[in-house]
Short mmCIF file of C-alpha atoms and ligand atoms in Angstrom, two decimals:
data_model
loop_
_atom_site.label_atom_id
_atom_site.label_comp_id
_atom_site.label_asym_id
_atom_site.label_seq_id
_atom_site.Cartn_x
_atom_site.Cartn_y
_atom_site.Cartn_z
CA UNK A 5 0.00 0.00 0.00
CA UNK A 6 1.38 3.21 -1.03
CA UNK A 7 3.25 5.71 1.62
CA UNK A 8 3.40 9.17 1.82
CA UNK A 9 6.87 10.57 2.53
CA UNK A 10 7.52 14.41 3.49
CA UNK A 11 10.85 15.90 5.13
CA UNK A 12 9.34 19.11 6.59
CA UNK A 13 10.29 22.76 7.11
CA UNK A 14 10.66 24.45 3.37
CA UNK A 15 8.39 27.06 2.93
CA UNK A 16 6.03 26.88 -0.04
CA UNK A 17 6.56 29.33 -3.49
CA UNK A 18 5.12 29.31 -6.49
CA UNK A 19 1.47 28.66 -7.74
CA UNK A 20 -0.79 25.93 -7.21
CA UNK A 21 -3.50 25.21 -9.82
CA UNK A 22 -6.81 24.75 -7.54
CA UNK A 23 -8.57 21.76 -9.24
CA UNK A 24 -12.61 21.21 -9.55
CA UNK A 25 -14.26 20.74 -6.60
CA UNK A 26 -14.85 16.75 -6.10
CA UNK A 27 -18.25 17.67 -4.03
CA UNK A 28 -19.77 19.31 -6.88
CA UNK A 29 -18.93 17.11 -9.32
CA UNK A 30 -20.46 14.36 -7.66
CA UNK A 31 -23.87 15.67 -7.52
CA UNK A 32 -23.63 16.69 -11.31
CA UNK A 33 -22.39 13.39 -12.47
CA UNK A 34 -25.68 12.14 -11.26
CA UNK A 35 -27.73 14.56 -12.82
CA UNK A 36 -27.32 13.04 -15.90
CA UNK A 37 -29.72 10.25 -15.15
CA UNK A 38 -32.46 12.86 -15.32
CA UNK A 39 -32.09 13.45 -19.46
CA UNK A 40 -31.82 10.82 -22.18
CA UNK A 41 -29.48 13.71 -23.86
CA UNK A 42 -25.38 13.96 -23.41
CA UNK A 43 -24.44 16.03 -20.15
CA UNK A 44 -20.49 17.41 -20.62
CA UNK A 45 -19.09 18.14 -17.39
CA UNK A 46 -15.52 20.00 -17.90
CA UNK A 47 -12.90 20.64 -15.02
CA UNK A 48 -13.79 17.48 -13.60
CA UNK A 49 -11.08 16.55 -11.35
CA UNK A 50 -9.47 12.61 -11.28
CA UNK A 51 -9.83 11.30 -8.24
CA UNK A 52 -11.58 8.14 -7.10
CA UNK A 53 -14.20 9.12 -5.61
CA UNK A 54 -15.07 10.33 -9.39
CA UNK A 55 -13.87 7.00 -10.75
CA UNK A 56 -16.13 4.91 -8.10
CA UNK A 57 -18.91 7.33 -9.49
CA UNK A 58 -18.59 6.71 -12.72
CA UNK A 59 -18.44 3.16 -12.27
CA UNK A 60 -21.67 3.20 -10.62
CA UNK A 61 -23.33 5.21 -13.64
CA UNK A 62 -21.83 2.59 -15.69
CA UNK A 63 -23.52 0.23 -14.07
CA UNK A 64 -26.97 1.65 -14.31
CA UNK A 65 -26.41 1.92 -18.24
CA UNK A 66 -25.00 5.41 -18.26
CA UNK A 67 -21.94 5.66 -20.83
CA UNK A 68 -19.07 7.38 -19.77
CA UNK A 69 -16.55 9.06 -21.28
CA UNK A 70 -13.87 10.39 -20.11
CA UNK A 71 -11.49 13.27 -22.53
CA UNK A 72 -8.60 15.18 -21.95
CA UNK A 73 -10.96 18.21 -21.44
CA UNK A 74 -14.05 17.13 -20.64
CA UNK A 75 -16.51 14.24 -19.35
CA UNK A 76 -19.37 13.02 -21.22
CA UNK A 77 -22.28 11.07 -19.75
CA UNK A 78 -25.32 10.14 -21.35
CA UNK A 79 -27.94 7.92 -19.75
CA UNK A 80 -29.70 7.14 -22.86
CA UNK A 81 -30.89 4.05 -22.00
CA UNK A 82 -30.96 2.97 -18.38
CA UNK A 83 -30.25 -0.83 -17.67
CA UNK A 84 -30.31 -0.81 -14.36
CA UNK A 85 -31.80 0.55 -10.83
CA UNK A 86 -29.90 -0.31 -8.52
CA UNK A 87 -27.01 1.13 -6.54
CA UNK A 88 -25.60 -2.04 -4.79
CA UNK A 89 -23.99 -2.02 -1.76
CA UNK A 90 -19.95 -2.77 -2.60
CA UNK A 91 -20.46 0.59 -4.12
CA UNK A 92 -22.03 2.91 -2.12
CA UNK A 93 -20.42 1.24 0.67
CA UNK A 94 -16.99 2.69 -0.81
CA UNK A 95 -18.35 6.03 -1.41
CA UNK A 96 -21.11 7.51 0.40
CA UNK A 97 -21.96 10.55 -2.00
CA UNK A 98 -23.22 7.48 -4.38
CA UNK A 99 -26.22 7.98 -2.16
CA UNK A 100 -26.86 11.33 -4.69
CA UNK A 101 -28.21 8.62 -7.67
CA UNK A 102 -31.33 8.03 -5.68
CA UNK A 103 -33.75 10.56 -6.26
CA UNK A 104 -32.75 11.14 -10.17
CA UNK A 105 -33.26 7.48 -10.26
CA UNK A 106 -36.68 7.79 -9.20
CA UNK A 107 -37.35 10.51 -10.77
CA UNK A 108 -36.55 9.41 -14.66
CA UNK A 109 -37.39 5.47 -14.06
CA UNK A 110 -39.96 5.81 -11.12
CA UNK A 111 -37.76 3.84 -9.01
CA UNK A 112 -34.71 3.00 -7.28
CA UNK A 113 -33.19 0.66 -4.71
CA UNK A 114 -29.74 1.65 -3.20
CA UNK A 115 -27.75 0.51 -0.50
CA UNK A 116 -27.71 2.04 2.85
CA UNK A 117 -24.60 3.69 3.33
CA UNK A 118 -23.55 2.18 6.82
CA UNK A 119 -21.39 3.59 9.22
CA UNK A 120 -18.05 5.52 8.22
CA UNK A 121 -14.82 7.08 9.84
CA UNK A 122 -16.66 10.41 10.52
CA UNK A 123 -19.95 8.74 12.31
CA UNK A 124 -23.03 7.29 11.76
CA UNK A 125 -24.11 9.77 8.94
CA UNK A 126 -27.76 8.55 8.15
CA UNK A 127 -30.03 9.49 4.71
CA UNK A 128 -33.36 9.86 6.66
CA UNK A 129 -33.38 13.47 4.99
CA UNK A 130 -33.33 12.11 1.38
CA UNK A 131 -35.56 9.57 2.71
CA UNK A 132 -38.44 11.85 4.54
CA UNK A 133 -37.92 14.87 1.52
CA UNK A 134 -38.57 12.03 -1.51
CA UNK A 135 -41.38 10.45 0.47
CA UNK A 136 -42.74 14.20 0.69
CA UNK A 137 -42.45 14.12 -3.32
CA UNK A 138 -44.88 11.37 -3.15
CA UNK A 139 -42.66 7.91 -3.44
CA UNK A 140 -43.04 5.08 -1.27
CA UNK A 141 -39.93 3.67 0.98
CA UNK A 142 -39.50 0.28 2.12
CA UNK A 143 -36.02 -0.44 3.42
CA UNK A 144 -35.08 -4.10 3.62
CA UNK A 145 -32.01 -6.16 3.76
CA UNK A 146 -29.79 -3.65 3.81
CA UNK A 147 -31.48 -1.44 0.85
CA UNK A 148 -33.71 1.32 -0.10
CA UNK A 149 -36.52 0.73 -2.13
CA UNK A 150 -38.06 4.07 -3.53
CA UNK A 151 -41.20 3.73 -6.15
CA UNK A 152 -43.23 6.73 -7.71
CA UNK A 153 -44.73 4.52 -10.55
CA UNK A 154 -46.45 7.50 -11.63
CA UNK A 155 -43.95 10.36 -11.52
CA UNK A 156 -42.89 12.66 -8.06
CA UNK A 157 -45.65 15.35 -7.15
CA UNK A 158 -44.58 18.81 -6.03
CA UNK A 159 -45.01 19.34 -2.31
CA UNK A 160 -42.54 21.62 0.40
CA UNK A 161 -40.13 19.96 2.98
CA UNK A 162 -37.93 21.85 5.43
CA UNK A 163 -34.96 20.38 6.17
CA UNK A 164 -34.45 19.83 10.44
CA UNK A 165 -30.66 19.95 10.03
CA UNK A 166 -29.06 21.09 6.69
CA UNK A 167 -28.06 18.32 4.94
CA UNK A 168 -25.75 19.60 1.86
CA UNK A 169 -26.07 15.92 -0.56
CA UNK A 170 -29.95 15.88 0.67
CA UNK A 171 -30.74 19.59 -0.61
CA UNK A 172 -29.02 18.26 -4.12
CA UNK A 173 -30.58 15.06 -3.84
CA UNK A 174 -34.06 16.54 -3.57
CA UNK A 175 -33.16 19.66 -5.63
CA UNK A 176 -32.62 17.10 -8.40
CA UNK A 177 -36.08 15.20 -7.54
CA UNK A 178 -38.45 18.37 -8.12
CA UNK A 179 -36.70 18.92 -11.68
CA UNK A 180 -38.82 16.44 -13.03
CA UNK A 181 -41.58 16.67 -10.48
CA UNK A 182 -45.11 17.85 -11.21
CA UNK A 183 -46.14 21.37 -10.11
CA UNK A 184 -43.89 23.62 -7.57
CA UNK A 185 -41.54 21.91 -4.82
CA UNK A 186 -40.21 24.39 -1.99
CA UNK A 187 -37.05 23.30 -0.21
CA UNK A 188 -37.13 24.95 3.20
CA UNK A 189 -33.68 25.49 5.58
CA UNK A 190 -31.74 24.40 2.08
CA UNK A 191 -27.82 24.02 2.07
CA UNK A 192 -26.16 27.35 0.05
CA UNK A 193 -23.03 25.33 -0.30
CA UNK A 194 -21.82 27.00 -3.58
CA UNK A 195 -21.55 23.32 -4.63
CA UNK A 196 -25.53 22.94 -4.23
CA UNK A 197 -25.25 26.85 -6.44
CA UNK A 198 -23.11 24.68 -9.01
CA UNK A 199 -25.93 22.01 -9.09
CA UNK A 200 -28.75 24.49 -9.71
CA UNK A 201 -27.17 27.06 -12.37
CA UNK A 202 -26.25 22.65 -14.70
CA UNK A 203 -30.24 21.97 -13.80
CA UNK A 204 -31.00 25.76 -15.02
CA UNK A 205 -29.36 25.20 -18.21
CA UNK A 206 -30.42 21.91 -19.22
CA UNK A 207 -34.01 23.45 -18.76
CA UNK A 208 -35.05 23.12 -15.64
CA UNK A 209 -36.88 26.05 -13.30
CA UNK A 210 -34.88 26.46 -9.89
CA UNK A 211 -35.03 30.11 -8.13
CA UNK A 212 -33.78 30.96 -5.32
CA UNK A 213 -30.31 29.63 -5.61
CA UNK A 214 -27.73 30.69 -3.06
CA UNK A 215 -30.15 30.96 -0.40
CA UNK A 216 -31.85 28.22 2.14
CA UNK A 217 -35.26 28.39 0.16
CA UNK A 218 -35.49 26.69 -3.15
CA UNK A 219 -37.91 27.10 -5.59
CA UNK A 220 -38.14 24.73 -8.32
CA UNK A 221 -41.23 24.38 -10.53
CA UNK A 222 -41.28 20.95 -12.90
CA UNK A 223 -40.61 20.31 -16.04
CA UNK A 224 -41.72 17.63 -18.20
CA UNK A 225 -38.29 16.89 -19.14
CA UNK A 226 -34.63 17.91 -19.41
CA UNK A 227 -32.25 18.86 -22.10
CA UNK A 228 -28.09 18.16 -22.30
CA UNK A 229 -25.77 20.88 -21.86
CA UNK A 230 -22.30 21.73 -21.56
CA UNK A 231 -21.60 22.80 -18.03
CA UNK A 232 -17.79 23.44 -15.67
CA UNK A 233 -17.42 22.73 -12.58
CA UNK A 234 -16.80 25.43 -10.07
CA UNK A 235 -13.25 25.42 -8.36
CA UNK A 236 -12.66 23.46 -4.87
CA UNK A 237 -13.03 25.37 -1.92
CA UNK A 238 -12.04 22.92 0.25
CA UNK A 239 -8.29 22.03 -1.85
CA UNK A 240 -7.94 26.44 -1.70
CA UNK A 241 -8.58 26.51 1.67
CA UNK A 242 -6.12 23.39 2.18
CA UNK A 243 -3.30 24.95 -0.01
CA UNK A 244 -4.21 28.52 1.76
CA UNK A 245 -3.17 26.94 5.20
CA UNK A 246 -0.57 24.54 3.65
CA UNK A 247 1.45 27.87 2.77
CA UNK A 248 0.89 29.78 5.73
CA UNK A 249 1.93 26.89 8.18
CA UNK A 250 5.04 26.68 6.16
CA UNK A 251 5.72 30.44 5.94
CA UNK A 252 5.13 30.38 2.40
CA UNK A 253 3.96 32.52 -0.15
CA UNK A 254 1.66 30.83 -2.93
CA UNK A 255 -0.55 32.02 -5.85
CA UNK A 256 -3.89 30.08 -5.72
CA UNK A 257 -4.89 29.71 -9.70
CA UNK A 258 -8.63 29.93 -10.32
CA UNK A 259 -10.02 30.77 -6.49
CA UNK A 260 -12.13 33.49 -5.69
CA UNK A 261 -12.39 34.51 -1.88
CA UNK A 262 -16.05 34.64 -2.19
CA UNK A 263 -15.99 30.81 -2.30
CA UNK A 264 -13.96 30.55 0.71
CA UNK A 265 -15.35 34.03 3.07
CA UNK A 266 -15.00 32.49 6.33
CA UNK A 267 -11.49 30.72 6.22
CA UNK A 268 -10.20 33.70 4.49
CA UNK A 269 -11.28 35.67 7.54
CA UNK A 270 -9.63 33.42 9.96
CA UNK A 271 -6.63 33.30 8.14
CA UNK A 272 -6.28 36.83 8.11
CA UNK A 273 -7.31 36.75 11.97
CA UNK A 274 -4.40 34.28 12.14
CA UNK A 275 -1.68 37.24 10.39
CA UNK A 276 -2.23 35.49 7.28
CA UNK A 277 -2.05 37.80 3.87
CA UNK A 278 -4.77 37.29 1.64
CA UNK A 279 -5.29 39.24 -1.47
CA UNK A 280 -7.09 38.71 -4.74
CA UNK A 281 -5.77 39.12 -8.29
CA UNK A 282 -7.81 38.59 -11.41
CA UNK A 283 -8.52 34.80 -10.68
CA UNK A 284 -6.33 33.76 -8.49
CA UNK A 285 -5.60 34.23 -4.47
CA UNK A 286 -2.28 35.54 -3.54
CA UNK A 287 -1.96 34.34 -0.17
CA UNK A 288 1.65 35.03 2.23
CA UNK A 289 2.16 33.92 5.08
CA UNK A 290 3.77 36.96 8.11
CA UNK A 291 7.06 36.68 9.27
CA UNK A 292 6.46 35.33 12.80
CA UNK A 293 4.11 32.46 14.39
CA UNK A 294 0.90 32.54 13.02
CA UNK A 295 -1.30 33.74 15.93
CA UNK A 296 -4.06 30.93 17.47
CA UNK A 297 -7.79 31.84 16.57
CA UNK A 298 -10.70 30.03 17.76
CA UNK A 299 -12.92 28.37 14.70
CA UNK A 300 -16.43 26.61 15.10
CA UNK A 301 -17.38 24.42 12.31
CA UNK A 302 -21.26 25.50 10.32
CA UNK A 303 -22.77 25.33 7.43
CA UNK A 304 -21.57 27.14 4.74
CA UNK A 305 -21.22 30.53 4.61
CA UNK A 306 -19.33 29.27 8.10
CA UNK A 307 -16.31 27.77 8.42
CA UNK A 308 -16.78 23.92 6.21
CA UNK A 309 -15.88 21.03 8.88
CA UNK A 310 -14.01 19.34 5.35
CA UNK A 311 -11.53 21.82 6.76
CA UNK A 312 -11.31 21.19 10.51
CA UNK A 313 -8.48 19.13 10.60
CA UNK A 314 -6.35 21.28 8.26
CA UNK A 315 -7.38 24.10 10.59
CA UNK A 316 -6.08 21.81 13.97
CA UNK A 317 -2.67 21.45 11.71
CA UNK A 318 -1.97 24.90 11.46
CA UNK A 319 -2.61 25.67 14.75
CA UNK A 320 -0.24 23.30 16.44
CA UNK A 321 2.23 25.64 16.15
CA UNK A 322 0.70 28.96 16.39
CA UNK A 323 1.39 31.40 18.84
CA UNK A 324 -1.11 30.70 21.68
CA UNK A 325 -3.78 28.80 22.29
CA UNK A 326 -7.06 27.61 19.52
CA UNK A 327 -10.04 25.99 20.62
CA UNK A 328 -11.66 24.23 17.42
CA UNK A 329 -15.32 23.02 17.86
CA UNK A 330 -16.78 20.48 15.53
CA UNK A 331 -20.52 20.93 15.01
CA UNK A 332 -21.43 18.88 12.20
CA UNK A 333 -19.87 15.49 12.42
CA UNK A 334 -19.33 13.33 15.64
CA UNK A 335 -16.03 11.41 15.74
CA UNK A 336 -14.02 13.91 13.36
CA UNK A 337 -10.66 14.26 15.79
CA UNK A 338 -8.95 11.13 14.73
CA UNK A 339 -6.28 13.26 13.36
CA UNK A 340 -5.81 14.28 16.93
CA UNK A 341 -3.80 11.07 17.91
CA UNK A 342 -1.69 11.17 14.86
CA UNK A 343 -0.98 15.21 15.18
CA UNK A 344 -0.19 14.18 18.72
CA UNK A 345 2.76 11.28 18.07
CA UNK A 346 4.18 14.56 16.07
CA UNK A 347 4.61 16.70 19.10
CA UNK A 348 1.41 18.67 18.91
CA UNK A 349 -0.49 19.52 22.52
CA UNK A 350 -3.97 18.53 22.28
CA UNK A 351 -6.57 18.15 24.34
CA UNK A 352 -10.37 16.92 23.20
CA UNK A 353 -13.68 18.02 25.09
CA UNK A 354 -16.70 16.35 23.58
CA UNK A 355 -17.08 18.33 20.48
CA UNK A 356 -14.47 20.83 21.14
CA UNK A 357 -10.24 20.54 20.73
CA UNK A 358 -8.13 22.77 22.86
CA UNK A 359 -4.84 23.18 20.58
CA UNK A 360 -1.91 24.90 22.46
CA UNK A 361 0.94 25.71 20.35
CA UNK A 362 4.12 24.44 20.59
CA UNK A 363 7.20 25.46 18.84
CA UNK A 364 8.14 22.81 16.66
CA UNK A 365 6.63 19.65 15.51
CA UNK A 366 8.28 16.23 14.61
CA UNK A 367 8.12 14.04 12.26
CA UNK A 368 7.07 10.73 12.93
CA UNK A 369 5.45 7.46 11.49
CA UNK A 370 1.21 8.30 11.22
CA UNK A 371 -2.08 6.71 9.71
CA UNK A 372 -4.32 8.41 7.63
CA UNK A 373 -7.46 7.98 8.78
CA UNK A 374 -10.07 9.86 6.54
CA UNK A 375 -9.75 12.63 3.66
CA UNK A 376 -9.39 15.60 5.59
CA UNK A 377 -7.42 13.72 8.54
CA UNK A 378 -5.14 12.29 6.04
CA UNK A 379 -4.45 15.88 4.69
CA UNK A 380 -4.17 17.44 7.81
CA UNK A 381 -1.24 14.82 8.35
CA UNK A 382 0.55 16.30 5.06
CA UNK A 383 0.33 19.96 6.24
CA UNK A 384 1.82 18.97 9.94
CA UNK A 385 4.71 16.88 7.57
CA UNK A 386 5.20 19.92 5.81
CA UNK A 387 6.79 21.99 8.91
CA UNK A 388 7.60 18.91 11.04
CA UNK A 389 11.07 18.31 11.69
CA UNK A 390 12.56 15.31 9.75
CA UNK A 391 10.78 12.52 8.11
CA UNK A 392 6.96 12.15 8.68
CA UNK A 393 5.65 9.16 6.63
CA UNK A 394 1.96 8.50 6.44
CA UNK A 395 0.37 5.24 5.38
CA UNK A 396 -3.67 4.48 4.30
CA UNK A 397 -2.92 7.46 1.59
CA UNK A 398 -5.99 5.94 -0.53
CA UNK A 399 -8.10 8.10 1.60
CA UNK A 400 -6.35 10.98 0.26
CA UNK A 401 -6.87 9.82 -3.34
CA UNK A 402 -10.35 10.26 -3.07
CA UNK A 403 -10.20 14.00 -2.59
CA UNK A 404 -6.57 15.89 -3.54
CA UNK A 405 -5.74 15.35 -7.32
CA UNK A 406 -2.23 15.56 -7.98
CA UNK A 407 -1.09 16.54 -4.38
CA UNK A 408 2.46 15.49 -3.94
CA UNK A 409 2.50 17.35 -7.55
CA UNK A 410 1.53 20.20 -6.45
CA UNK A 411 2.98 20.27 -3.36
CA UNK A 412 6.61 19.57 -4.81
CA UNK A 413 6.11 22.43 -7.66
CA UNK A 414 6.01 24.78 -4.59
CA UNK A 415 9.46 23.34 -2.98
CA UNK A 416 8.15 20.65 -0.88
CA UNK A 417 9.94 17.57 -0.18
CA UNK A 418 7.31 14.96 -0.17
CA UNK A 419 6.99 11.59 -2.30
CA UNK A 420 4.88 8.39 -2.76
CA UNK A 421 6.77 5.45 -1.88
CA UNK A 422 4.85 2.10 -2.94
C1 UD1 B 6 -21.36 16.77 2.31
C2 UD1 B 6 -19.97 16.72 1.71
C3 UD1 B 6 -18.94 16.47 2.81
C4 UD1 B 6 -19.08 17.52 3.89
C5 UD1 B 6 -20.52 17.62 4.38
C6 UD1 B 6 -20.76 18.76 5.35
C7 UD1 B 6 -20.37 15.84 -0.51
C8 UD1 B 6 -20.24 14.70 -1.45
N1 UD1 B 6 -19.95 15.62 0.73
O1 UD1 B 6 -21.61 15.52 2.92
O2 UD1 B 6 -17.64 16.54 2.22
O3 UD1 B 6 -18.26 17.18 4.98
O4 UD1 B 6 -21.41 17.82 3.27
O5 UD1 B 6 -20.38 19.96 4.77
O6 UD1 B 6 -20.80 16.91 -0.88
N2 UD1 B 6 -27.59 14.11 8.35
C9 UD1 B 6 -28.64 13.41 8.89
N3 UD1 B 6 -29.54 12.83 8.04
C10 UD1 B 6 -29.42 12.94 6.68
C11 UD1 B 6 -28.35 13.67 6.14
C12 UD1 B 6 -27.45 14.24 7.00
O7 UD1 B 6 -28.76 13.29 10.11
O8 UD1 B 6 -30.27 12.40 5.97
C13 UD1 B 6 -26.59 14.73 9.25
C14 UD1 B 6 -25.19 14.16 9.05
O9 UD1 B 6 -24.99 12.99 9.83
C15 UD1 B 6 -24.34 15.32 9.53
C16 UD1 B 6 -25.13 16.54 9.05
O10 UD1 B 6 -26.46 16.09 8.85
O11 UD1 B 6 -24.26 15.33 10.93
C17 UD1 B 6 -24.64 17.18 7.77
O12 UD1 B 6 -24.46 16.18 6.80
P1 UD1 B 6 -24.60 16.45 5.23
O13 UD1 B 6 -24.59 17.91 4.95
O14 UD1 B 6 -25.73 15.65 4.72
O15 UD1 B 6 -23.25 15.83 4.69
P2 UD1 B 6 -23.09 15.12 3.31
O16 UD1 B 6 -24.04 15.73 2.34
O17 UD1 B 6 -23.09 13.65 3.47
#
């Protein structure tokens, strides 16, 4: 199983191309099942969790082709229903082909997700907003069974907890449902945005985009189109901290701060430069210890949890003290060991990490745990004295593209050993 191998402590310069964001290419992947007409998706980025998607839209009958520029998927014809469980069991976002699925063939039947790394992270949302629509759910061994026979009704559901794949899940539903569907206390991630403007132009009526109410009157049915997927937020707001942990100074290529208003405010709470410059973010780190700044993870526009543990990395050796609260997931410290067996000083409350900085961290032998943890692992290698070398790097396969790449374009010393 492939290692990770970084010898820490050169500060990063140059530019960093920020790739498309993996979380809104997800959702758009499966929009394709709701048209019998070619969907091109460009600035997808390669990654497996894209691969393990378009393996499952393979399976349903979708064709898939991947270009140098561009994906094209086309659900012509479907074969297939059915999102079985060695799939979705692997990737949790393939959860997202359930309500296009019932939506174009009247039915679906997809495997319940399970437990993963980050906590029990159940679909009763999807479930209760589709049944809302009008389908009916039986759940046995193991699966979902959703049927609407004769096509999803209108109706409005508010969301008890924002639920960022159920708003696109449901957002994708009432496309092809009859009359007007309201989604109440939506997600705005600018990924669910991303979702809305593809659904917009391959004729469908969604307004209210960007806020938590969404109004989306049905269509009969939906047309191609040739749509690109927004930047990721989450890899910019990675390679922002990555450079000011190191004491860097790096231009992020195709990144607005709008995307990412919260962790750019923290940074810059943190001494952090941040400036914009046509499309790109310059960001630079200041000469001395970054300062320690409290963070609470939200809902977008707060600060995004798939940050959390890049956050807890660059505050290990701040100057002072950062308590980081984690609001959305349960069990999302596991970095905290692993930061820890570097030389960090951590201490975890419930849903709350007290970080108080030290001066240096070391390298040493850790485990990647989940996407973000595994990341979070990289940035501490990247100022960690001597060798840090992280094993389980699959997980962070799933979400960086190209990140020992990038990384090393900017001066790092980091490689994959096999
Ligand atoms: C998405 C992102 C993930 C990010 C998360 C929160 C994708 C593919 N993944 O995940 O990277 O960390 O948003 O920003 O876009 N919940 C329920 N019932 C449900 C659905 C969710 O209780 O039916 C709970 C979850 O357990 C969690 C919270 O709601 O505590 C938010 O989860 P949600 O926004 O749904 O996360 P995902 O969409 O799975």
């Amino acid at each position: 199983m492939d290692k990770i191998a970084i010898r820490g402590g050169t500060p990063l310069k140059g530019e960093i191309k920020i790739s498309g964001a993996k979380n809104a290419s997800l959702p758009l992947m499966a929009a394709c099942l709701l048209t019998d007409k070619p969907l091109i998706l460009e600035n997808v980025p390669q990654l497996s969790d894209i691969e393990s998607m378009g393996e499952l839209l393979t399976q349903l009958g979708v064709s898939v082709d991947v270009g140098p520029d561009s994906t094209t998927l086309c659900a012509k014809d479907l074969n297939s229903t059915t999102a079985p469980y060695d799939v979705v069991r692997k990737m949790r976002a393939s959860v997202l082909v359930l309500c296009p699925l019932v939506a174009r063939a009247g039915e679906a039947h997809v495997s319940m997700p399970g437990g993963c790394a980050i906590g029990p992270r159940p679909i009763d949302l999807h479930l209760k907003g589709l049944e809302a629509l009008g389908a009916t759910i039986t759940l046995e061994e193991g699966y979902v069974h959703a049927h609407a026979p004769n096509g999803l009704i209108g109706a409005t559901y508010t969301f008890p907890m924002i639920s960022v794949t159920g708003t696109e899940n449901l957002l994708m539903a009432a496309t092809l449902a009859k009359g007007e569907t309201r989604l109440v206390n939506a997600a705005r991630e600018p990924e669910v945005g991303d979702l809305a403007d593809c659904l917009n132009a391959m004729g469908a009526k969604i307004s209210g985009i960007g806020t938590s109410t969404l109004v989306i009157e049905g269509v009969e049915s939906l047309n191609g189109t040739t749509h690109k997927v927004i930047g990721d937020r989450i890899e910019a707001g990675t390679y922002a901290m990555a450079s000011a942990l190191t004491g860097g100074n790096v231009r992020l290529r195709g990144m607005r701060l709008d995307l990412i208003p919260t962790v750019a405010a923290f940074l810059r709470q943190a001494g952090v430069q941040l400036d914009e410059e046509g499309n790109d973010i310059l960001v630079k780190a200041p000469k001395g210890r970054l300062k320690g700044v409290d963070v609470m993870t939200e809902p977008f526009p707060g600060f995004a949890t798939d940050l959390q543990a890049q956050w807890m990395a660059l505050m290990c050796t701040s100057d002072g003290a950062s308590m980081i609260t984690e609001t959305i997931f349960e069990n999302r410290f596991m970095h905290v060991p692993e930061l820890c067996r570097m030389g960090a000083n951590i201490t975890v409350h419930g849903s709350s990490a007290l970080v108080r900085g030290v001066d240096k961290l070391k390298g040493a032998p850790v485990m990647a745990t989940d996407l973000r943890a595994s990341v979070s692992l990289v940035l501490a290698g990247l100022v960690a004295e001597g060798e840090t070398l992280i094993s389980r790097v699959y997980h962070l396969d799933r979400g960086y593209e190209k990140v020992e790449e990038k990384l090393r374009a900017c001066g790092a010393n980091i490689e994959r050993r096999g």
